[in-house]
């Protein structure tokens, strides 16, 4: 089996040879992404389709087959309100009639034929036959408002819907309404349009505010303004190419939810800059500390930091690939979008970054905090410097180790043969292939002068991360370091059991949007079900044509209507059927007479024909709920109606379906949360196994129970406290205000991101700990050195991610605020508590269990300063093997240096 190092050598060899091709290739992709990527912002939707195997899936197919003209058209409401008017129908010489007609005409003239029909209070005669219908347009006890309904063709082209909504709203503005008069325009598609516009606004805010802030943090950490060029190119290429590919996918598959572009952009900025941070800080470390230069510095930087980036990216992509296992298209597209942008971030950072560093070595190895006004740090001023061109890299064919020509005569740079026995932190090396394990103390690092070593050690002694970690893992306080944080987070974590989700579409529309304003006004005076009616389908096609025109069918239809009224909030005026037209039963005999005498029957013949299919073998029962069909009551109402259809003692020769867009949403959310625990469990177990395999540690899953599962429970528990129980309502900040329940997609999206990001920092820290442990440092020394060297980088990375995700807190969309808060708090908690407090403490207690079954150096161990470890240091490294203090370990201390760790645990003496 080829070693990790040899595989890496071939990869890096390719990067060196093809660096200009790589740069040109990604710049071309950047140009193509700029041409098509922005179109993805409009290629989104808020509609859902029921998954296969659900009752909604069968109902949707039956609806489209039996009633093709009723299944897809979209409804809109014009809402009129006149403050100070005694009666809106008669105000100002019937000006409302004039305005309603103007708006209907304007809507109908947009792409002639788009609007199919309209209904107003004035559409029906003032006779008793039409009284019940006319009352639908006027609210009870509120003569100052009324509504008008229009029905338009179904359209899934978001750009065209934006133009239609803009056209209608422009027509409203053209009326020059007085201050006491309000006209609103509302429909599911107006909410979609407002969501798309808010998503574009959020993307712009992130570009103009969040990205520069994140880049400033990066400049501060790497101390070089020149290096900022690399993440700018990477972020731009990753984002636009991901958007362009998602736009292409949406043309052939389902559309992504409207807020996905904002989430994708935040993730691209966070991950691309973080990956750049890992790679570029290691590059600087190799040049300034290890005195490498040219391609050797790039090689070592990409090898050590690149494996962290690779494992991190692989983990995050795996998390989101798990989401693609959901059979619902909406959730599936979320997983596809996030997996795609993460994959692009991983590939671009591991190819474009080293290619740019290799192509312009002098430019990027000259460190200068700010141009013109700060001093340059140039490794070329070192006595081994001098070369200016990194393009003449030489490749040692014997090992694949690549050296810049300027490094050939530098004794501080290791020769290629020094790596023949080099060990990767992945646990696979060339020595394994030969059946040997050469445990060498720091041999693959360039030797430093005594002065340099003393300076580095002194810097470490003064380091906040070193001093704080040393105190936290000190015996016996290390137990408190673990127990106190877990005890503090436990109460909030328990709130997770109170989690509830919402399907309200108001949570995906901006709070200050025209749609929400109109929604709130209508909600106070009209039943919102008028906009999105629901249907019960009674299919009697098995009995042949004209099966509807029987007394048995009419009795069944009326019985269903009466049972729904009896078991739910729906009143008799809010449900209509061919046998229940005006809130009362109508026999087939009476209906037959009405159909034979249309002049005496008012609207009934027209209603009968619109509620039955062509051969009169099926009929609809129409329900206008008193609550929003996309609100939180819909789940219970769906259960009630299906209970009527399944348990109501109805005739078995008919087929019964409950249909409507809101019903599809219920089925999607029910199935999603039914499968969510299983898919997440399978994904997490797969990731744990993968990381355990790569790090050759069986202890990983156990450690993650303390450093991953409990902290994530705390984060989501806090989110429940904020958004369901409103504990931060006193701040009067809508972004963290209570909304009774979180939007159903918020936890689905955030859980894999939080899991991946937590593992991201853990991998970064563990790779550095493993690196030092394999070089012969004690467990305690490896932890101290790793935290000292990574603490600042992890903090900077966490701040960058917090900035990227926190930008969405300034959106006016509830869903984006929820996602932003969860990710923002998760990143900060993981950065300042988990990785800097819990992980070092758990690693200290676990000692050699951390690496089992992997073999690590046991003899001639070093402390964190490179000196031979004292007995006390060795004792500290082994203190947890038998779960007691070093002195209590007694005779086990000696044998434990050589014995198998499990043997020592079972039989310490």
Tab-separated table of C-alpha atoms in Angstrom, residues 223-227 283-284 287-288 360-369 375-380 388:
chain	number	residue	atom	x	y	z
A	223	UNK	CA	0.642	39.701	9.286
A	224	UNK	CA	0.641	40.137	5.511
A	225	UNK	CA	-1.688	42.137	3.315
A	226	UNK	CA	-0.316	40.342	0.270
A	227	UNK	CA	-1.748	37.014	1.353
A	283	UNK	CA	3.326	28.700	5.357
A	284	UNK	CA	4.471	31.661	7.444
A	287	UNK	CA	9.387	30.317	6.602
A	288	UNK	CA	9.824	32.316	9.809
A	360	UNK	CA	4.832	34.019	-6.947
A	361	UNK	CA	7.200	32.919	-4.138
A	362	UNK	CA	8.979	36.225	-3.583
A	363	UNK	CA	5.774	38.257	-3.509
A	364	UNK	CA	3.987	36.053	-0.963
A	365	UNK	CA	7.031	35.279	1.210
A	366	UNK	CA	7.579	38.983	1.803
A	367	UNK	CA	5.487	39.644	4.891
A	368	UNK	CA	4.209	43.166	5.441
A	369	UNK	CA	1.246	43.946	7.675
A	375	UNK	CA	8.220	47.168	7.831
A	376	UNK	CA	8.734	44.207	5.532
A	377	UNK	CA	9.791	40.835	6.901
A	378	UNK	CA	11.786	39.070	4.207
A	379	UNK	CA	13.254	35.627	4.649
A	380	UNK	CA	15.527	36.532	1.724
A	388	UNK	CA	14.362	35.354	-6.361
